[in-house]
Amino acid sequence: MASSSGHGPSKKRRTLADADEDVRLYQSRLAEATKKMIVLARENARMKVLLQKYLDKDDTLLSTSQMTMGSQLSQPSQSSTTVLPPVPPPPLHAIHESNSEDQTSSSSSYAVGDAVDSFGGSNSQDCFSSSLSSSMHDEFVFDSQLSQLDDVANTSHLDEILSFLDRQEALDHDRLFTMQSEVATLRESATVPRVGVGVLLYSAAHPSCVLIGVRKASHGAGKVQLPGGHLEFGESWEECAVREVKEETDLDIGDVTFAHSTNDIMPDDDKHYITIFMQATVRDGQVPVRMEPDKCEGWEWQPWEHLKSPAFQARLFMPLRHLTLSGFTPHTVEP
């Protein structure tokens, strides 16, 4: 807050327009974020459904593969562990008879053994070992791929996303309700009369003149006004005059005193103002600057009597027009 002691201007308070703009911006961002989260949730849900089909098939294939592998592994183990029953020794009288037969059958047994070996006894064992090793390798690769698919399915986090959306929606609803309550409070305050402060500036370089500008982007746009603004909470009229002049024109003023007041009802804009007019002197050598180009088209010095002419009356902002019609006469500053 600024004062005549030389402190800088204070921060402007929030207005109804500022609150409305914040609500619109927040609603826009909320809608965009919600839309993106819903799209992401749907994509994750679709991915989970697609992966689930493959995971079900993989579970079936894994069970079948394990059963087949188990049966293959059980066959060689059974053959290797089979114990033949003991053969009773032959009677003594048959030994002599078999000796003659041994010589005859030995040659044939050797031939049969060679035939069996040449038929592929060792080769069949090698093929079985190779098949067993290949099957175990395929099972390992299959289990690895299945594990990767399980990880992909787990990363969808569909339930977490939906839960987050529910929590976020609840929080956003509370925040939006708070902002809407603030806007409603500001709207209610807008239905009661407000206090505005206008400042009549005098300069020795421009005798019998006051500083005026043309309003922009607000109620009364295009009308001629004095520097000024709203009276803030806890602020004196003098402090408000010093602050508003500095914010709008970058001028330092002194000799700030009360000049006049008007009761300004604006039915077209649904507004009601009590306007406090202050008067002050601009220190020598200063030139007004258009500090808020979005609110004012520019500043110029204009003789007070010109403002009272019919041509100017139609151009004056209502509080200033009421002041010129009130019979108030500003004091002059000698050069």
mmCIF file with all atom_site columns, N, CA and C in Angstrom, residues 218-260:
data_model
loop_
_atom_site.group_PDB
_atom_site.id
_atom_site.type_symbol
_atom_site.label_atom_id
_atom_site.label_alt_id
_atom_site.label_comp_id
_atom_site.label_asym_id
_atom_site.label_entity_id
_atom_site.label_seq_id
_atom_site.pdbx_PDB_ins_code
_atom_site.Cartn_x
_atom_site.Cartn_y
_atom_site.Cartn_z
_atom_site.occupancy
_atom_site.B_iso_or_equiv
_atom_site.pdbx_formal_charge
_atom_site.auth_seq_id
_atom_site.auth_comp_id
_atom_site.auth_asym_id
_atom_site.auth_atom_id
_atom_site.pdbx_PDB_model_num
ATOM 1   N N  . SER A 1 218 ? -13.767 -1.786 -19.751 1.00 0.00 ? 218 SER A N  1
ATOM 2   C CA . SER A 1 218 ? -14.500 -1.820 -18.491 1.00 0.00 ? 218 SER A CA 1
ATOM 3   C C  . SER A 1 218 ? -15.832 -1.117 -18.706 1.00 0.00 ? 218 SER A C  1
ATOM 4   N N  . HIS A 1 219 ? -16.670 -1.116 -17.653 1.00 0.00 ? 219 HIS A N  1
ATOM 5   C CA . HIS A 1 219 ? -17.918 -0.373 -17.792 1.00 0.00 ? 219 HIS A CA 1
ATOM 6   C C  . HIS A 1 219 ? -17.589 1.107  -17.984 1.00 0.00 ? 219 HIS A C  1
ATOM 7   N N  . GLY A 1 220 ? -18.312 1.766  -18.873 1.00 0.00 ? 220 GLY A N  1
ATOM 8   C CA . GLY A 1 220 ? -18.001 3.146  -19.225 1.00 0.00 ? 220 GLY A CA 1
ATOM 9   C C  . GLY A 1 220 ? -16.860 3.265  -20.213 1.00 0.00 ? 220 GLY A C  1
ATOM 10  N N  . ALA A 1 221 ? -16.576 2.194  -20.965 1.00 0.00 ? 221 ALA A N  1
ATOM 11  C CA . ALA A 1 221 ? -15.489 2.251  -21.946 1.00 0.00 ? 221 ALA A CA 1
ATOM 12  C C  . ALA A 1 221 ? -15.770 3.338  -22.981 1.00 0.00 ? 221 ALA A C  1
ATOM 13  N N  . GLY A 1 222 ? -14.715 4.077  -23.325 1.00 0.00 ? 222 GLY A N  1
ATOM 14  C CA . GLY A 1 222 ? -14.832 5.180  -24.285 1.00 0.00 ? 222 GLY A CA 1
ATOM 15  C C  . GLY A 1 222 ? -15.199 6.513  -23.645 1.00 0.00 ? 222 GLY A C  1
ATOM 16  N N  . LYS A 1 223 ? -15.470 6.520  -22.338 1.00 0.00 ? 223 LYS A N  1
ATOM 17  C CA . LYS A 1 223 ? -15.830 7.741  -21.633 1.00 0.00 ? 223 LYS A CA 1
ATOM 18  C C  . LYS A 1 223 ? -14.583 8.401  -21.022 1.00 0.00 ? 223 LYS A C  1
ATOM 19  N N  . VAL A 1 224 ? -14.674 9.724  -20.830 1.00 0.00 ? 224 VAL A N  1
ATOM 20  C CA . VAL A 1 224 ? -13.575 10.486 -20.249 1.00 0.00 ? 224 VAL A CA 1
ATOM 21  C C  . VAL A 1 224 ? -13.640 10.367 -18.723 1.00 0.00 ? 224 VAL A C  1
ATOM 22  N N  . GLN A 1 225 ? -12.492 10.118 -18.095 1.00 0.00 ? 225 GLN A N  1
ATOM 23  C CA . GLN A 1 225 ? -12.436 9.895  -16.661 1.00 0.00 ? 225 GLN A CA 1
ATOM 24  C C  . GLN A 1 225 ? -11.237 10.629 -16.052 1.00 0.00 ? 225 GLN A C  1
ATOM 25  N N  . LEU A 1 226 ? -11.207 10.641 -14.726 1.00 0.00 ? 226 LEU A N  1
ATOM 26  C CA . LEU A 1 226 ? -10.061 11.104 -13.960 1.00 0.00 ? 226 LEU A CA 1
ATOM 27  C C  . LEU A 1 226 ? -9.250  9.896  -13.499 1.00 0.00 ? 226 LEU A C  1
ATOM 28  N N  . PRO A 1 227 ? -7.999  10.072 -13.123 1.00 0.00 ? 227 PRO A N  1
ATOM 29  C CA . PRO A 1 227 ? -7.275  8.958  -12.499 1.00 0.00 ? 227 PRO A CA 1
ATOM 30  C C  . PRO A 1 227 ? -7.980  8.540  -11.220 1.00 0.00 ? 227 PRO A C  1
ATOM 31  N N  . GLY A 1 228 ? -7.984  7.251  -10.939 1.00 0.00 ? 228 GLY A N  1
ATOM 32  C CA . GLY A 1 228 ? -8.646  6.772  -9.727  1.00 0.00 ? 228 GLY A CA 1
ATOM 33  C C  . GLY A 1 228 ? -8.970  5.300  -9.806  1.00 0.00 ? 228 GLY A C  1
ATOM 34  N N  . GLY A 1 229 ? -9.672  4.799  -8.776  1.00 0.00 ? 229 GLY A N  1
ATOM 35  C CA . GLY A 1 229 ? -10.017 3.382  -8.720  1.00 0.00 ? 229 GLY A CA 1
ATOM 36  C C  . GLY A 1 229 ? -10.822 3.070  -7.475  1.00 0.00 ? 229 GLY A C  1
ATOM 37  N N  . HIS A 1 230 ? -10.837 1.779  -7.117  1.00 0.00 ? 230 HIS A N  1
ATOM 38  C CA . HIS A 1 230 ? -11.623 1.341  -5.968  1.00 0.00 ? 230 HIS A CA 1
ATOM 39  C C  . HIS A 1 230 ? -10.875 1.576  -4.659  1.00 0.00 ? 230 HIS A C  1
ATOM 40  N N  . LEU A 1 231 ? -11.633 1.910  -3.641  1.00 0.00 ? 231 LEU A N  1
ATOM 41  C CA . LEU A 1 231 ? -11.086 2.032  -2.292  1.00 0.00 ? 231 LEU A CA 1
ATOM 42  C C  . LEU A 1 231 ? -10.921 0.639  -1.716  1.00 0.00 ? 231 LEU A C  1
ATOM 43  N N  . GLU A 1 232 ? -9.707  0.302  -1.274  1.00 0.00 ? 232 GLU A N  1
ATOM 44  C CA . GLU A 1 232 ? -9.443  -1.022 -0.744  1.00 0.00 ? 232 GLU A CA 1
ATOM 45  C C  . GLU A 1 232 ? -9.722  -1.075 0.752   1.00 0.00 ? 232 GLU A C  1
ATOM 46  N N  . PHE A 1 233 ? -9.894  -2.298 1.237   1.00 0.00 ? 233 PHE A N  1
ATOM 47  C CA . PHE A 1 233 ? -10.233 -2.497 2.645   1.00 0.00 ? 233 PHE A CA 1
ATOM 48  C C  . PHE A 1 233 ? -9.127  -1.927 3.551   1.00 0.00 ? 233 PHE A C  1
ATOM 49  N N  . GLY A 1 234 ? -9.533  -1.133 4.525   1.00 0.00 ? 234 GLY A N  1
ATOM 50  C CA . GLY A 1 234 ? -8.586  -0.569 5.472   1.00 0.00 ? 234 GLY A CA 1
ATOM 51  C C  . GLY A 1 234 ? -7.785  0.607  4.945   1.00 0.00 ? 234 GLY A C  1
ATOM 52  N N  . GLU A 1 235 ? -8.134  1.117  3.771   1.00 0.00 ? 235 GLU A N  1
ATOM 53  C CA . GLU A 1 235 ? -7.364  2.191  3.130   1.00 0.00 ? 235 GLU A CA 1
ATOM 54  C C  . GLU A 1 235 ? -8.072  3.531  3.325   1.00 0.00 ? 235 GLU A C  1
ATOM 55  N N  . SER A 1 236 ? -7.291  4.568  3.563   1.00 0.00 ? 236 SER A N  1
ATOM 56  C CA . SER A 1 236 ? -7.864  5.918  3.667   1.00 0.00 ? 236 SER A CA 1
ATOM 57  C C  . SER A 1 236 ? -8.048  6.501  2.276   1.00 0.00 ? 236 SER A C  1
ATOM 58  N N  . TRP A 1 237 ? -8.849  7.570  2.190   1.00 0.00 ? 237 TRP A N  1
ATOM 59  C CA . TRP A 1 237 ? -9.071  8.197  0.891   1.00 0.00 ? 237 TRP A CA 1
ATOM 60  C C  . TRP A 1 237 ? -7.756  8.753  0.331   1.00 0.00 ? 237 TRP A C  1
ATOM 61  N N  . GLU A 1 238 ? -6.966  9.365  1.184   1.00 0.00 ? 238 GLU A N  1
ATOM 62  C CA . GLU A 1 238 ? -5.697  9.930  0.741   1.00 0.00 ? 238 GLU A CA 1
ATOM 63  C C  . GLU A 1 238 ? -4.748  8.838  0.218   1.00 0.00 ? 238 GLU A C  1
ATOM 64  N N  . GLU A 1 239 ? -4.675  7.733  0.951   1.00 0.00 ? 239 GLU A N  1
ATOM 65  C CA . GLU A 1 239 ? -3.807  6.639  0.527   1.00 0.00 ? 239 GLU A CA 1
ATOM 66  C C  . GLU A 1 239 ? -4.275  6.056  -0.808  1.00 0.00 ? 239 GLU A C  1
ATOM 67  N N  . CYS A 1 240 ? -5.570  5.919  -0.956  1.00 0.00 ? 240 CYS A N  1
ATOM 68  C CA . CYS A 1 240 ? -6.101  5.396  -2.218  1.00 0.00 ? 240 CYS A CA 1
ATOM 69  C C  . CYS A 1 240 ? -5.767  6.325  -3.378  1.00 0.00 ? 240 CYS A C  1
ATOM 70  N N  . ALA A 1 241 ? -5.896  7.645  -3.161  1.00 0.00 ? 241 ALA A N  1
ATOM 71  C CA . ALA A 1 241 ? -5.598  8.609  -4.214  1.00 0.00 ? 241 ALA A CA 1
ATOM 72  C C  . ALA A 1 241 ? -4.137  8.517  -4.648  1.00 0.00 ? 241 ALA A C  1
ATOM 73  N N  . VAL A 1 242 ? -3.218  8.472  -3.675  1.00 0.00 ? 242 VAL A N  1
ATOM 74  C CA . VAL A 1 242 ? -1.788  8.387  -3.989  1.00 0.00 ? 242 VAL A CA 1
ATOM 75  C C  . VAL A 1 242 ? -1.472  7.094  -4.744  1.00 0.00 ? 242 VAL A C  1
ATOM 76  N N  . ARG A 1 243 ? -2.027  5.987  -4.277  1.00 0.00 ? 243 ARG A N  1
ATOM 77  C CA . ARG A 1 243 ? -1.754  4.692  -4.901  1.00 0.00 ? 243 ARG A CA 1
ATOM 78  C C  . ARG A 1 243 ? -2.271  4.627  -6.333  1.00 0.00 ? 243 ARG A C  1
ATOM 79  N N  . GLU A 1 244 ? -3.537  5.024  -6.545  1.00 0.00 ? 244 GLU A N  1
ATOM 80  C CA . GLU A 1 244 ? -4.130  4.916  -7.869  1.00 0.00 ? 244 GLU A CA 1
ATOM 81  C C  . GLU A 1 244 ? -3.432  5.823  -8.877  1.00 0.00 ? 244 GLU A C  1
ATOM 82  N N  . VAL A 1 245 ? -3.075  7.037  -8.477  1.00 0.00 ? 245 VAL A N  1
ATOM 83  C CA . VAL A 1 245 ? -2.377  7.952  -9.386  1.00 0.00 ? 245 VAL A CA 1
ATOM 84  C C  . VAL A 1 245 ? -1.022  7.374  -9.791  1.00 0.00 ? 245 VAL A C  1
ATOM 85  N N  . LYS A 1 246 ? -0.322  6.786  -8.827  1.00 0.00 ? 246 LYS A N  1
ATOM 86  C CA . LYS A 1 246 ? 0.995   6.200  -9.130  1.00 0.00 ? 246 LYS A CA 1
ATOM 87  C C  . LYS A 1 246 ? 0.860   5.003  -10.052 1.00 0.00 ? 246 LYS A C  1
ATOM 88  N N  . GLU A 1 247 ? -0.140  4.142  -9.798  1.00 0.00 ? 247 GLU A N  1
ATOM 89  C CA . GLU A 1 247 ? -0.329  2.941  -10.610 1.00 0.00 ? 247 GLU A CA 1
ATOM 90  C C  . GLU A 1 247 ? -0.720  3.285  -12.039 1.00 0.00 ? 247 GLU A C  1
ATOM 91  N N  . GLU A 1 248 ? -1.500  4.353  -12.227 1.00 0.00 ? 248 GLU A N  1
ATOM 92  C CA . GLU A 1 248 ? -2.049  4.653  -13.549 1.00 0.00 ? 248 GLU A CA 1
ATOM 93  C C  . GLU A 1 248 ? -1.232  5.656  -14.344 1.00 0.00 ? 248 GLU A C  1
ATOM 94  N N  . THR A 1 249 ? -0.547  6.591  -13.661 1.00 0.00 ? 249 THR A N  1
ATOM 95  C CA . THR A 1 249 ? 0.157   7.674  -14.370 1.00 0.00 ? 249 THR A CA 1
ATOM 96  C C  . THR A 1 249 ? 1.635   7.769  -14.032 1.00 0.00 ? 249 THR A C  1
ATOM 97  N N  . ASP A 1 250 ? 2.078   7.055  -12.985 1.00 0.00 ? 250 ASP A N  1
ATOM 98  C CA . ASP A 1 250 ? 3.454   7.118  -12.489 1.00 0.00 ? 250 ASP A CA 1
ATOM 99  C C  . ASP A 1 250 ? 3.824   8.509  -11.971 1.00 0.00 ? 250 ASP A C  1
ATOM 100 N N  . LEU A 1 251 ? 2.823   9.273  -11.560 1.00 0.00 ? 251 LEU A N  1
ATOM 101 C CA . LEU A 1 251 ? 3.064   10.611 -11.017 1.00 0.00 ? 251 LEU A CA 1
ATOM 102 C C  . LEU A 1 251 ? 3.102   10.567 -9.492  1.00 0.00 ? 251 LEU A C  1
ATOM 103 N N  . ASP A 1 252 ? 3.990   11.372 -8.915  1.00 0.00 ? 252 ASP A N  1
ATOM 104 C CA . ASP A 1 252 ? 4.043   11.573 -7.469  1.00 0.00 ? 252 ASP A CA 1
ATOM 105 C C  . ASP A 1 252 ? 3.288   12.860 -7.146  1.00 0.00 ? 252 ASP A C  1
ATOM 106 N N  . ILE A 1 253 ? 2.381   12.771 -6.180  1.00 0.00 ? 253 ILE A N  1
ATOM 107 C CA . ILE A 1 253 ? 1.510   13.910 -5.884  1.00 0.00 ? 253 ILE A CA 1
ATOM 108 C C  . ILE A 1 253 ? 1.647   14.315 -4.413  1.00 0.00 ? 253 ILE A C  1
ATOM 109 N N  . GLY A 1 254 ? 1.205   15.526 -4.140  1.00 0.00 ? 254 GLY A N  1
ATOM 110 C CA . GLY A 1 254 ? 1.200   16.056 -2.784  1.00 0.00 ? 254 GLY A CA 1
ATOM 111 C C  . GLY A 1 254 ? -0.023  16.916 -2.542  1.00 0.00 ? 254 GLY A C  1
ATOM 112 N N  . ASP A 1 255 ? -0.161  17.422 -1.310  1.00 0.00 ? 255 ASP A N  1
ATOM 113 C CA . ASP A 1 255 ? -1.296  18.274 -0.939  1.00 0.00 ? 255 ASP A CA 1
ATOM 114 C C  . ASP A 1 255 ? -2.630  17.583 -1.245  1.00 0.00 ? 255 ASP A C  1
ATOM 115 N N  . VAL A 1 256 ? -2.756  16.334 -0.826  1.00 0.00 ? 256 VAL A N  1
ATOM 116 C CA . VAL A 1 256 ? -3.957  15.564 -1.126  1.00 0.00 ? 256 VAL A CA 1
ATOM 117 C C  . VAL A 1 256 ? -5.052  15.931 -0.123  1.00 0.00 ? 256 VAL A C  1
ATOM 118 N N  . THR A 1 257 ? -6.187  16.435 -0.654  1.00 0.00 ? 257 THR A N  1
ATOM 119 C CA . THR A 1 257 ? -7.313  16.832 0.200   1.00 0.00 ? 257 THR A CA 1
ATOM 120 C C  . THR A 1 257 ? -8.628  16.391 -0.429  1.00 0.00 ? 257 THR A C  1
ATOM 121 N N  . PHE A 1 258 ? -9.689  16.377 0.412   1.00 0.00 ? 258 PHE A N  1
ATOM 122 C CA . PHE A 1 258 ? -11.014 16.024 -0.071  1.00 0.00 ? 258 PHE A CA 1
ATOM 123 C C  . PHE A 1 258 ? -11.585 17.169 -0.902  1.00 0.00 ? 258 PHE A C  1
ATOM 124 N N  . ALA A 1 259 ? -12.261 16.806 -2.020  1.00 0.00 ? 259 ALA A N  1
ATOM 125 C CA . ALA A 1 259 ? -12.846 17.813 -2.899  1.00 0.00 ? 259 ALA A CA 1
ATOM 126 C C  . ALA A 1 259 ? -14.380 17.728 -2.915  1.00 0.00 ? 259 ALA A C  1
ATOM 127 N N  . HIS A 1 260 ? -14.938 16.566 -3.218  1.00 0.00 ? 260 HIS A N  1
ATOM 128 C CA . HIS A 1 260 ? -16.383 16.442 -3.362  1.00 0.00 ? 260 HIS A CA 1
ATOM 129 C C  . HIS A 1 260 ? -16.743 14.948 -3.372  1.00 0.00 ? 260 HIS A C  1
#
